[in-house]
Amino acid sequence: MPENKQTSIWTVTAHTKILEYLVDVGSEEPLTELAVESGLTGKEPMDFAVFNGNEVKLGHFIAVLMLCRRLSSVSFDMYSHKAITCVCSDLQSRDLTRAITITAPADQYIQSSNLHYSDVGDAIHCRTLDKRTSAIRTEAEFSDLLSTGEPIIYIADTTVLVEKLIPPCPYEIVVLGPIDREIIGLVLAFEYPDETTVAAIAALKDLPEDQQFEHITPFDLICACRAKDPVGAIDYLIRCPNTPKQTEDDEDKPDIAESVVPLDQLVGYGDAKIAAQDMLNALACYKRGELAWADVPRGLLLIGAPGTGKTELARAMSRTGGISFVAGSFSEWQKRGHLGDFLRAMSNTFEEAKKNSPSVLFIDEMDSFQKDADGKNSSYDTKAVKGILEQLDGIRGCEGVGVVAAANNLERIPAAIRRSGRFDNIVTIPLPERSDLAVIFKQHLKRQETDIDLQACSVQALGKTGADCAAAVRKGRAIARRTKRQLTTSDILHSLNGDFRNLSEDLRFRMSVHECGHALLGNSYQELTVEFLRISEQGGECRITGQEMVHTAATMHRDRTILMGGRMAEILLLGTPSSGSGGDHDSDLAKIAISAANEAGSFGFGQNGAIWLGASNSEALLRDVYNCNLPEVTELIAAAEVEARRRLEPIVARLTVMAKSLMETSVLTGDRLTELLSEHAAPDAVV
């Protein structure tokens, strides 16, 4: 900031423009007369003190300074015939509009109405661009304005990507800023006119270098001027926090939180991710004029259990550049009040999507639109369903809006909503596979959390959702913080399925022995692969792959032998079996019995030849076979038990080592599992 010497020449222009404006709007005002009579020209900072208390407010004054300074360095006149200019700044649009009014030539006036246009050739058309501005609406308005030949000025916040909103026509961009020592000095002189010249100059000398004010916005400067004196204002500016400003590409889209993972990196979504990418790609092609709207997929309905990532997929879609994203939900609309408020809020969301087209409209909780089972709220529910149907039908005729909806239960959505034409593509999001779970865990871990066994975590997370994985990581970190240490694999495993150490040591060992019995027998068949073993408070599992879809008597005997492995391991190592092998329809013994019944009565492998007594795996078949062929079924089961004993008995000591390892970690997979299985390989069978 200059120290009691002449300022830049643009300040003279700013001073002149403000004085002319004051004379125009109130020449007889005492303060205006005082300003005119002062003879001040704007060459000195304190010359601007004469404007304090006039029609020019602080926000207007800052905007005039920033605009005059910038226009003094450009080679074009934004007020000239056919000029099209976009002025970008952090100023309030109303303050910048007033600054344009003050600095515009005296024979031109500002036209900011969207409803009519000047026909006398002396208007300057001002329009505001923001995140709610539709490119299509802007283009339609632009075509009308263009024919007048009158200057057009678009006012935009620095976070708005104006190239998305202004049609491809020659235009200039003027960026106002930054706030520096020169601007601050002039503002302090304007805002504190009663300070003595000596005090003012002393305050200006205390201003730091411009680099310390790079983050200061016009709003910060206005806040600073609430201080009692210039020294207090400067102190506020120095202490003002540097908060990075998000751009439109970086910030969250309306009403939906930021996605942790970009769309192209999401895993475990199957066809749902492909459908989402297809919709976004098609909308982008439509925006570029490469695809007709009739060829754009518009209705995508995502179905999945809570936590499978329906909203996460929508969040990832919202982060894709170039396409606007608008979100709403049944509960969000409902909390606005009574039925009329609900329908109005829903309509506003749809209108917002239309205004921001090309856009994706995300509707969550679609299965909340349903008929009331007991009829107490049937009128409300019927009108709510009718309302969403009207909105969906209305948006089908609006080019540029793709609809994505989410629900937990497809059957609860009225058929009228989910029929073809409203939602052409209905996709179910499955539970993630083990490989997907490993990636999901990695995506939620911090960079420094490198010692986590992702394979072990993914095994223990099988049957769970991506949201469960994220929650397990958060809970695991909470466990680690209690003891002031880094996150470990055990913390995550504990968070996923509880602490299996809550079980008694005897029970944990028996469960480990049982699962290792399955694993060792599965490993004894070269065509099969043992993927993992896991135990938790909920039970145990041994995943074996490689079984064929088409069976023979030999492969069925093999599978029954492996199923018998858990029970036999308990007998050999602990003396007696437990109830863990039997019980429900999905137990080892149930599967063995059904397999034997299929062989004897449905697949034609039994002693009676090619007979068929009923459908495989049915209770009716099981009952009929046991009634008619029980001795043969008993023999098949007994043969599996004999084979399991023959394979496991020689390696009981090895079984113990493996079971203790599983008991300690709760999960065996990867290299550790391969190492244990290679050491403990059972002898081949003689069938």
XYZ file of C-alpha atoms in Angstrom:
687
model
C 0.000 0.000 0.000
C 1.411 3.422 -0.867
C 2.382 5.615 2.036
C 0.662 9.020 1.594
C 1.520 9.244 -2.091
C -0.514 9.101 -5.263
C -2.320 5.864 -6.022
C -2.695 4.237 -9.437
C -4.529 6.120 -12.209
C -7.496 3.713 -12.040
C -8.411 5.105 -8.620
C -9.079 8.450 -10.272
C -11.541 6.713 -12.586
C -13.215 4.988 -9.634
C -13.490 8.270 -7.729
C -14.942 10.042 -10.771
C -17.504 7.292 -11.458
C -18.716 7.236 -7.859
C -19.028 11.011 -7.778
C -20.971 11.064 -11.064
C -23.293 8.361 -9.759
C -23.984 10.252 -6.532
C -24.736 13.421 -8.446
C -27.086 11.509 -10.718
C -29.080 9.842 -7.914
C -29.059 12.734 -5.406
C -27.282 15.906 -6.387
C -28.950 17.921 -3.641
C -27.928 15.576 -0.824
C -25.655 17.418 1.624
C -23.004 14.694 1.577
C -23.025 14.669 -2.206
C -22.635 18.425 -2.322
C -19.753 18.112 0.136
C -18.059 15.511 -2.067
C -18.435 17.711 -5.147
C -17.151 20.799 -3.378
C -14.159 18.958 -1.880
C -12.305 18.982 -5.172
C -10.804 15.589 -4.334
C -9.941 13.375 -7.302
C -8.975 9.967 -5.962
C -5.247 10.415 -6.267
C -4.816 9.968 -2.520
C -6.275 7.109 -0.426
C -7.949 9.536 1.983
C -9.780 11.157 -0.948
C -12.303 8.301 -0.748
C -13.289 9.162 2.823
C -15.611 11.794 1.385
C -17.957 9.076 0.093
C -18.685 7.521 3.487
C -22.321 7.870 4.466
C -23.545 8.424 0.912
C -25.682 6.149 -1.261
C -22.642 3.975 -1.955
C -22.474 1.173 0.623
C -19.311 -0.639 1.640
C -20.036 -3.679 -0.553
C -20.738 -1.430 -3.541
C -17.531 0.516 -2.915
C -15.354 -2.613 -2.819
C -16.977 -3.865 -6.031
C -16.355 -0.538 -7.797
C -12.696 -0.576 -6.778
C -12.141 -4.145 -7.964
C -14.018 -3.573 -11.229
C -12.274 -0.287 -12.114
C -8.856 -1.709 -11.356
C -9.442 -4.738 -13.584
C -11.015 -2.812 -16.467
C -8.038 -0.464 -16.522
C -5.818 -3.367 -17.604
C -7.969 -4.964 -20.335
C -7.865 -4.070 -24.012
C -11.615 -4.177 -24.674
C -14.647 -2.196 -23.575
C -17.288 -4.433 -22.033
C -19.876 -1.663 -22.412
C -19.432 -1.419 -26.187
C -21.815 -2.573 -28.931
C -21.920 -6.405 -29.325
C -19.599 -6.941 -26.331
C -20.190 -10.137 -24.352
C -18.350 -10.337 -21.041
C -18.420 -12.706 -18.100
C -17.261 -11.062 -14.868
C -16.105 -13.626 -12.301
C -15.490 -12.684 -8.692
C -16.155 -13.490 -5.034
C -18.356 -10.419 -4.748
C -22.051 -10.613 -3.990
C -23.916 -10.405 -7.298
C -26.011 -7.462 -6.093
C -22.857 -5.517 -5.164
C -21.256 -6.220 -8.534
C -24.445 -5.291 -10.370
C -24.459 -1.938 -8.555
C -20.767 -1.464 -9.426
C -21.565 -2.062 -13.099
C -24.375 0.490 -12.832
C -21.957 3.025 -11.299
C -19.164 2.495 -13.833
C -21.299 2.182 -16.982
C -21.457 5.110 -19.441
C -24.023 7.724 -18.470
C -26.090 7.188 -21.634
C -26.616 3.474 -20.948
C -28.784 1.811 -18.350
C -28.684 -1.654 -16.778
C -31.347 -4.131 -17.883
C -31.452 -7.124 -15.533
C -34.964 -8.430 -16.224
C -35.359 -11.738 -18.021
C -38.843 -10.828 -19.174
C -38.318 -8.034 -21.684
C -35.568 -6.419 -23.705
C -34.704 -2.878 -24.695
C -35.602 -1.634 -28.149
C -33.817 1.732 -27.973
C -30.252 0.483 -28.210
C -28.932 1.916 -24.920
C -29.267 -1.048 -22.523
C -26.579 -3.155 -20.905
C -27.972 -6.592 -20.144
C -26.781 -8.102 -16.859
C -27.442 -11.738 -15.987
C -26.268 -13.892 -13.080
C -24.771 -17.362 -13.566
C -24.748 -19.773 -10.630
C -25.013 -23.480 -9.917
C -28.766 -23.364 -10.441
C -28.444 -21.893 -13.919
C -29.453 -24.200 -16.746
C -27.247 -24.181 -19.838
C -30.336 -24.741 -21.964
C -32.130 -21.804 -20.328
C -29.049 -19.635 -20.781
C -28.823 -20.530 -24.472
C -32.483 -19.733 -25.077
C -32.148 -16.362 -23.366
C -28.812 -15.751 -25.081
C -30.320 -16.135 -28.542
C -32.849 -13.386 -27.761
C -30.237 -11.050 -26.311
C -27.801 -11.620 -29.151
C -30.127 -10.210 -31.751
C -30.223 -6.820 -30.016
C -26.510 -6.102 -30.447
C -26.506 -4.547 -26.975
C -23.691 -5.432 -24.550
C -24.250 -8.492 -22.387
C -22.542 -8.943 -19.022
C -22.747 -12.236 -17.148
C -21.969 -12.143 -13.430
C -20.574 -15.387 -12.001
C -19.032 -16.636 -8.782
C -15.475 -17.915 -9.132
C -16.670 -21.451 -8.301
C -18.961 -21.575 -11.343
C -17.589 -23.157 -14.510
C -18.910 -20.547 -16.921
C -17.848 -22.453 -20.028
C -20.591 -24.976 -19.222
C -23.271 -22.281 -19.137
C -22.347 -19.756 -21.835
C -23.014 -20.927 -25.404
C -20.018 -21.107 -27.770
C -19.924 -17.502 -28.946
C -17.068 -14.958 -28.780
C -16.933 -13.550 -25.275
C -14.401 -12.213 -22.791
C -13.838 -13.341 -19.213
C -12.881 -10.744 -16.618
C -11.741 -12.072 -13.245
C -11.802 -9.540 -10.397
C -9.271 -9.782 -7.615
C -7.323 -10.309 -5.577
C -7.839 -8.304 -2.405
C -4.436 -6.708 -1.791
C -2.837 -3.910 0.236
C -3.956 -1.280 -2.259
C -7.636 -2.275 -2.129
C -7.513 -2.683 1.653
C -5.950 0.750 2.091
C -8.661 2.430 0.031
C -11.403 0.572 1.891
C -9.988 1.591 5.266
C -9.841 5.208 4.116
C -13.496 4.965 2.992
C -14.769 3.197 6.104
C -12.892 5.218 8.746
C -13.210 8.841 7.562
C -12.979 10.294 11.051
C -9.471 8.991 11.637
C -6.761 11.650 11.504
C -4.489 11.564 8.505
C -1.588 10.570 10.724
C -3.471 7.664 12.291
C -4.719 6.460 8.901
C -1.278 6.576 7.344
C 0.164 4.710 10.332
C -2.449 1.990 9.945
C -1.667 1.644 6.254
C 2.030 1.274 7.004
C 1.212 -1.724 9.215
C -0.367 -3.672 6.365
C 1.569 -6.905 5.636
C 2.716 -7.887 2.150
C 0.119 -8.865 -0.446
C 0.936 -12.582 -0.099
C -0.702 -12.622 3.326
C -3.998 -11.446 1.835
C -4.281 -13.860 -1.095
C -7.051 -15.791 0.651
C -9.047 -12.734 1.744
C -12.472 -12.373 0.106
C -14.640 -9.243 -0.202
C -16.859 -10.670 2.527
C -13.834 -11.020 4.830
C -13.006 -7.381 4.163
C -16.549 -6.295 5.020
C -16.364 -8.297 8.264
C -13.033 -6.704 9.131
C -14.577 -3.243 8.826
C -16.826 -4.000 11.775
C -13.776 -3.236 13.931
C -13.728 0.055 15.811
C -10.647 1.402 14.056
C -8.276 0.622 11.153
C -5.819 -1.145 13.454
C -8.527 -3.579 14.584
C -9.579 -4.179 10.993
C -6.016 -4.965 9.930
C -5.596 -7.303 12.899
C -8.762 -9.175 11.859
C -7.519 -9.587 8.298
C -4.160 -10.900 9.470
C -5.872 -13.488 11.675
C -8.510 -14.428 9.099
C -8.225 -18.208 8.474
C -7.170 -19.441 5.073
C -10.018 -21.757 4.043
C -9.593 -23.102 0.501
C -12.622 -22.410 -1.637
C -14.160 -25.350 -3.427
C -14.841 -25.117 -7.114
C -17.905 -26.550 -8.771
C -15.953 -29.635 -9.844
C -14.625 -30.211 -6.316
C -17.658 -29.590 -4.182
C -20.496 -31.945 -3.321
C -23.571 -31.879 -5.475
C -26.889 -30.787 -3.925
C -28.312 -32.858 -1.077
C -25.884 -35.723 -1.262
C -22.639 -36.336 0.585
C -19.285 -36.783 -1.076
C -18.352 -40.212 -2.331
C -15.189 -41.743 -0.925
C -14.420 -43.550 -4.188
C -14.764 -42.387 -7.824
C -17.278 -44.229 -9.978
C -14.689 -46.009 -12.114
C -13.009 -47.389 -8.980
C -16.139 -48.738 -7.296
C -16.218 -52.527 -7.017
C -18.863 -55.091 -6.208
C -21.682 -53.411 -8.127
C -21.833 -55.680 -11.163
C -24.408 -54.593 -13.729
C -25.450 -51.593 -11.607
C -22.102 -49.859 -12.129
C -22.209 -50.585 -15.859
C -25.727 -49.144 -16.090
C -24.666 -46.010 -14.189
C -21.652 -45.498 -16.452
C -23.804 -46.040 -19.538
C -26.241 -43.359 -18.368
C -23.514 -40.800 -17.628
C -21.700 -41.501 -20.888
C -24.927 -41.171 -22.844
C -25.786 -37.877 -21.117
C -22.308 -36.560 -21.924
C -22.735 -37.563 -25.576
C -26.159 -35.933 -25.612
C -24.670 -32.738 -24.167
C -22.070 -32.678 -26.955
C -24.773 -33.247 -29.571
C -23.460 -36.707 -30.483
C -26.505 -38.674 -29.315
C -30.214 -38.155 -29.740
C -32.232 -37.920 -26.545
C -34.338 -40.880 -27.613
C -31.220 -43.066 -27.360
C -30.290 -41.977 -23.819
C -31.153 -44.481 -21.027
C -33.211 -42.469 -18.572
C -34.739 -44.797 -16.010
C -32.412 -46.773 -13.727
C -33.807 -48.417 -10.594
C -31.233 -49.781 -8.130
C -32.381 -52.569 -5.824
C -30.325 -53.876 -2.927
C -30.302 -54.624 0.765
C -29.404 -51.769 3.131
C -25.673 -51.103 2.956
C -25.060 -52.566 -0.501
C -24.076 -49.134 -1.773
C -27.040 -47.729 -3.682
C -26.488 -44.232 -2.335
C -22.719 -44.615 -2.635
C -23.153 -45.354 -6.331
C -25.267 -42.224 -6.665
C -22.626 -40.209 -4.818
C -19.993 -41.460 -7.217
C -22.209 -40.468 -10.147
C -22.559 -36.987 -8.651
C -18.783 -36.559 -8.758
C -18.624 -37.101 -12.504
C -17.776 -33.813 -14.186
C -19.963 -32.120 -16.755
C -23.305 -33.529 -15.568
C -25.399 -31.796 -12.904
C -26.699 -33.918 -10.046
C -29.898 -33.353 -8.063
C -31.001 -35.600 -5.201
C -34.194 -36.092 -3.230
C -35.855 -38.768 -1.113
C -39.246 -39.706 0.256
C -38.272 -38.840 3.840
C -36.686 -35.534 2.819
C -39.868 -34.465 1.049
C -42.110 -35.789 3.806
C -40.392 -33.847 6.588
C -41.413 -30.583 4.914
C -44.897 -30.919 6.442
C -48.343 -32.023 5.349
C -49.251 -33.629 2.018
C -49.267 -30.334 0.129
C -45.761 -29.511 1.381
C -44.602 -33.022 0.479
C -45.863 -32.745 -3.093
C -44.485 -29.214 -3.459
C -41.033 -30.256 -2.239
C -41.032 -33.221 -4.607
C -42.040 -30.971 -7.509
C -39.271 -28.493 -6.636
C -36.669 -31.268 -6.801
C -37.845 -32.326 -10.247
C -37.878 -28.706 -11.416
C -34.330 -28.240 -10.168
C -33.210 -31.235 -12.219
C -34.879 -29.759 -15.306
C -33.256 -26.357 -14.795
C -29.813 -27.920 -14.398
C -30.042 -30.289 -17.354
C -28.261 -32.256 -18.594
C -28.542 -33.792 -15.170
C -29.077 -36.939 -13.157
C -31.983 -36.917 -10.718
C -31.480 -39.370 -7.846
C -34.553 -40.461 -5.864
C -33.872 -42.466 -2.720
C -36.334 -44.614 -0.723
C -38.515 -45.351 -3.735
C -40.069 -48.303 -1.904
C -41.590 -45.860 0.600
C -44.155 -45.061 -2.090
C -46.567 -47.852 -1.229
C -50.098 -48.491 -0.203
C -50.768 -48.475 3.531
C -51.391 -52.057 4.645
C -54.021 -51.225 7.271
C -55.639 -48.428 5.297
C -55.163 -45.709 7.934
C -53.156 -43.507 5.581
C -54.524 -44.765 2.280
C -55.529 -41.296 1.034
C -52.064 -39.851 1.774
C -50.270 -42.825 0.203
C -52.463 -42.825 -2.896
C -51.856 -39.142 -3.509
C -48.135 -39.525 -2.873
C -47.938 -42.332 -5.449
C -50.012 -40.299 -7.887
C -47.666 -37.350 -7.332
C -44.483 -39.291 -8.103
C -46.136 -40.829 -11.178
C -47.039 -37.390 -12.491
C -43.511 -36.136 -11.923
C -41.924 -39.173 -13.590
C -44.233 -38.877 -16.571
C -43.583 -35.152 -16.804
C -39.832 -35.535 -16.777
C -39.894 -38.162 -19.534
C -40.770 -35.395 -21.953
C -37.964 -33.147 -20.679
C -34.765 -33.688 -22.587
C -31.583 -33.809 -20.576
C -32.726 -35.422 -17.297
C -31.899 -39.023 -16.414
C -33.626 -40.559 -13.405
C -31.882 -42.933 -10.994
C -33.882 -44.335 -8.074
C -32.986 -46.647 -5.203
C -34.952 -49.048 -3.033
C -34.356 -51.928 -0.654
C -37.293 -54.039 -1.785
C -38.529 -54.142 -5.367
C -41.797 -55.852 -4.488
C -42.839 -53.006 -2.187
C -42.719 -50.499 -5.060
C -46.112 -50.158 -6.763
C -46.109 -51.800 -10.180
C -47.222 -48.548 -11.796
C -43.976 -46.872 -10.699
C -41.570 -49.612 -11.719
C -43.099 -50.551 -15.039
C -41.191 -50.198 -18.300
C -41.318 -46.687 -19.662
C -40.679 -45.177 -16.266
C -37.783 -47.403 -15.268
C -36.519 -49.394 -18.223
C -33.504 -50.764 -16.360
C -33.962 -52.452 -12.975
C -30.693 -53.745 -11.526
C -30.055 -55.586 -8.275
C -26.828 -54.792 -6.443
C -25.400 -58.052 -5.058
C -23.344 -58.561 -1.941
C -19.655 -58.051 -2.756
C -17.437 -61.008 -3.616
C -14.294 -61.690 -1.595
C -12.020 -59.987 -4.130
C -14.279 -56.933 -4.115
C -14.280 -56.806 -0.315
C -10.479 -56.674 -0.256
C -10.562 -53.654 -2.572
C -13.292 -51.991 -0.497
C -11.233 -52.362 2.676
C -8.197 -50.889 0.945
C -10.226 -47.910 -0.221
C -11.332 -47.138 3.324
C -7.899 -47.488 4.913
C -5.593 -44.535 5.409
C -2.322 -44.348 3.557
C -0.281 -45.096 6.670
C -2.379 -48.164 7.577
C -0.274 -50.576 5.555
C -0.050 -53.604 7.865
C -3.651 -54.757 7.434
C -4.228 -58.262 6.069
C -6.813 -57.454 3.426
C -7.375 -61.095 2.557
C -8.194 -61.991 6.150
C -10.548 -59.029 6.440
C -12.296 -59.892 3.177
C -12.814 -63.495 4.283
C -14.363 -62.456 7.580
C -16.524 -59.886 5.775
C -18.111 -62.361 3.361
C -21.868 -61.983 3.406
C -21.564 -58.377 4.490
C -21.934 -55.126 2.572
C -19.521 -52.391 1.636
C -21.104 -50.237 4.319
C -20.338 -52.976 6.863
C -16.688 -52.864 5.790
C -16.492 -49.093 6.169
C -18.128 -49.338 9.601
C -15.702 -52.090 10.660
C -12.722 -49.895 9.775
C -14.159 -47.011 11.781
C -14.911 -49.240 14.765
C -11.473 -50.800 14.491
C -9.847 -47.393 14.694
C -11.897 -46.642 17.792
C -10.596 -49.850 19.394
C -7.024 -48.869 18.528
C -7.452 -45.365 19.948
C -8.463 -46.771 23.323
C -4.989 -48.202 23.740
C -3.238 -45.412 21.779
C -1.861 -47.620 19.017
C -2.177 -48.142 15.273
C -5.054 -50.012 13.670
C -4.469 -53.763 13.315
C -6.113 -56.584 11.395
C -7.478 -57.980 14.655
C -9.285 -54.700 15.342
C -11.140 -54.948 12.043
C -11.912 -58.647 12.446
C -13.245 -57.945 15.917
C -15.454 -55.179 14.534
C -16.828 -57.373 11.766
C -18.079 -60.347 13.739
C -17.425 -59.594 17.381
C -14.560 -60.904 19.452
C -14.549 -64.678 19.001
C -12.385 -64.814 22.099
C -15.592 -64.235 24.034
C -16.253 -67.909 23.311
C -14.697 -70.434 25.635
C -11.292 -71.791 24.656
C -12.713 -75.320 24.334
C -15.460 -74.176 21.976
C -13.058 -72.113 19.860
C -10.766 -75.116 19.522
C -13.638 -77.452 18.605
C -14.864 -75.033 15.940
C -11.324 -74.766 14.558
C -10.904 -78.538 14.487
C -14.211 -78.901 12.663
C -13.370 -76.412 9.893
C -9.839 -77.754 9.507
C -11.274 -81.245 9.034
C -13.246 -79.979 6.042
C -10.194 -78.166 4.696
C -7.808 -81.113 4.938
C -10.236 -83.434 3.203
C -10.950 -80.876 0.471
C -7.227 -80.418 -0.039
C -6.773 -84.158 -0.492
C -8.605 -83.986 -3.827
C -6.369 -82.429 -6.458
C -9.217 -80.993 -8.495
C -10.453 -78.904 -5.553
C -9.099 -75.721 -3.964
C -9.479 -74.603 -0.352
C -10.069 -70.838 -0.475
C -10.259 -69.960 3.209
C -11.357 -70.917 6.702
C -12.960 -68.634 9.239
C -14.564 -68.838 12.656
C -16.506 -66.236 14.612
C -19.185 -65.930 17.248
C -21.687 -66.642 14.479
C -20.088 -69.967 13.502
C -17.465 -71.290 11.107
C -16.975 -71.738 7.375
C -14.580 -73.542 5.057
C -14.853 -72.376 1.436
C -13.875 -75.030 -1.136
C -14.155 -74.463 -4.880
C -13.821 -76.645 -7.967
C -16.916 -78.821 -7.640
C -18.608 -79.599 -10.930
C -22.181 -78.620 -11.777
C -22.791 -82.092 -13.306
C -22.289 -84.940 -10.850
C -21.270 -88.565 -11.030
C -21.507 -91.146 -8.259
C -17.784 -90.572 -7.575
C -18.035 -86.780 -7.217
C -21.085 -87.116 -4.981
C -19.205 -89.546 -2.754
C -16.287 -87.079 -2.661
C -18.500 -84.189 -1.613
C -20.191 -86.245 1.132
C -16.769 -87.242 2.414
C -15.684 -83.606 2.691
C -18.927 -82.689 4.430
C -18.275 -85.494 6.900
C -14.772 -84.137 7.549
C -15.762 -81.696 10.285
C -17.620 -84.272 12.347
C -14.879 -86.877 11.852
C -12.144 -84.408 12.875
C -13.974 -83.782 16.145
C -14.288 -87.530 16.768
C -10.621 -88.240 16.077
C -9.186 -85.303 17.994
C -11.749 -84.694 20.766
C -13.321 -88.132 21.167
C -16.935 -87.187 20.397
C -18.772 -85.097 17.784
C -20.845 -82.041 18.635
C -24.212 -80.809 17.420
C -22.380 -78.467 15.072
C -22.626 -80.964 12.201
C -26.393 -81.248 12.336
C -29.515 -79.318 13.165
C -30.949 -77.061 10.456
C -31.523 -77.670 6.760
C -28.167 -76.159 5.856
C -26.094 -78.323 8.200
C -23.443 -80.842 7.120
C -25.585 -83.857 7.986
C -28.608 -82.422 6.141
C -26.520 -81.883 3.010
C -25.096 -85.399 3.278
C -28.563 -86.939 3.634
C -29.974 -84.967 0.708
C -26.971 -85.913 -1.459
C -27.500 -89.605 -0.711
C -31.231 -89.292 -1.470
C -30.492 -87.548 -4.775
C -28.091 -90.304 -5.789
C -30.478 -93.115 -4.953
C -33.817 -91.620 -6.015
C -33.374 -88.728 -8.438
C -30.132 -89.106 -10.426
C -30.460 -92.842 -11.217
C -27.142 -93.833 -9.529
C -28.724 -96.180 -6.974
C -28.874 -99.984 -6.749
C -32.272 -99.986 -8.481
C -30.865 -98.323 -11.595
C -32.415 -95.481 -13.581
C -35.384 -94.678 -11.412
C -36.739 -91.235 -10.535
C -38.748 -90.781 -7.368
C -38.884 -86.976 -7.254
C -37.112 -83.667 -7.770
C -33.612 -83.416 -6.382
C -33.081 -81.631 -3.057
C -36.803 -81.793 -2.216
C -38.194 -82.899 1.130
C -40.670 -85.132 -0.721
C -37.801 -87.019 -2.370
C -35.990 -87.335 0.935
C -39.089 -88.771 2.576
C -39.848 -91.239 -0.238
C -36.273 -92.467 -0.542
C -35.961 -92.987 3.182
C -39.213 -94.918 3.189
C -38.295 -97.105 0.202
C -34.508 -97.193 0.023
C -33.277 -96.438 3.527
C -30.650 -99.235 3.614
C -28.964 -97.923 0.462
C -28.973 -94.334 1.730
C -27.503 -95.488 5.020
C -24.744 -97.310 3.153
C -23.854 -94.193 1.129
C -23.593 -92.102 4.278
C -21.574 -94.766 6.085
C -19.167 -94.984 3.125
C -18.502 -91.254 3.376
C -17.803 -91.587 7.089
C -15.368 -94.449 6.499
C -13.560 -92.500 3.776
C -13.309 -89.396 5.931
C -11.751 -91.397 8.764
C -9.318 -93.108 6.405
C -8.032 -89.816 5.069
C -7.863 -87.911 8.346
C -6.657 -90.530 10.820
C -3.016 -90.514 9.625
C -2.710 -86.752 10.078
C -4.397 -86.087 13.426
C -1.242 -84.461 14.814
C -1.085 -82.174 11.803
C -4.774 -81.407 12.226
C -3.988 -80.155 15.720
C -1.356 -77.695 14.495
C -3.653 -76.267 11.855
C -6.597 -75.974 14.257
C -4.479 -74.065 16.794
C -3.407 -71.653 14.075
C -7.027 -70.999 13.056
C -8.041 -70.690 16.703
C -5.440 -67.964 17.177
C -6.238 -65.823 14.140
C -9.898 -66.710 13.382
C -9.029 -66.660 9.651
C -6.761 -68.748 7.445
C -6.215 -67.673 3.868
C -3.520 -66.837 1.364
C 0.063 -67.918 1.870
C -0.434 -69.067 5.445
C -3.254 -71.397 4.434
C -1.253 -72.711 1.481
C 1.687 -73.406 3.783
C -0.413 -75.324 6.295
C -2.236 -77.337 3.648
C 0.946 -78.294 1.801
C 2.428 -79.613 5.024
C -0.731 -81.423 5.972
C -1.739 -82.952 2.641
C -3.727 -86.116 3.217
C -2.993 -89.292 1.268
C -4.933 -89.935 -1.915
C -7.924 -92.197 -1.562
C -8.269 -95.588 -3.089
C -11.810 -95.613 -4.422
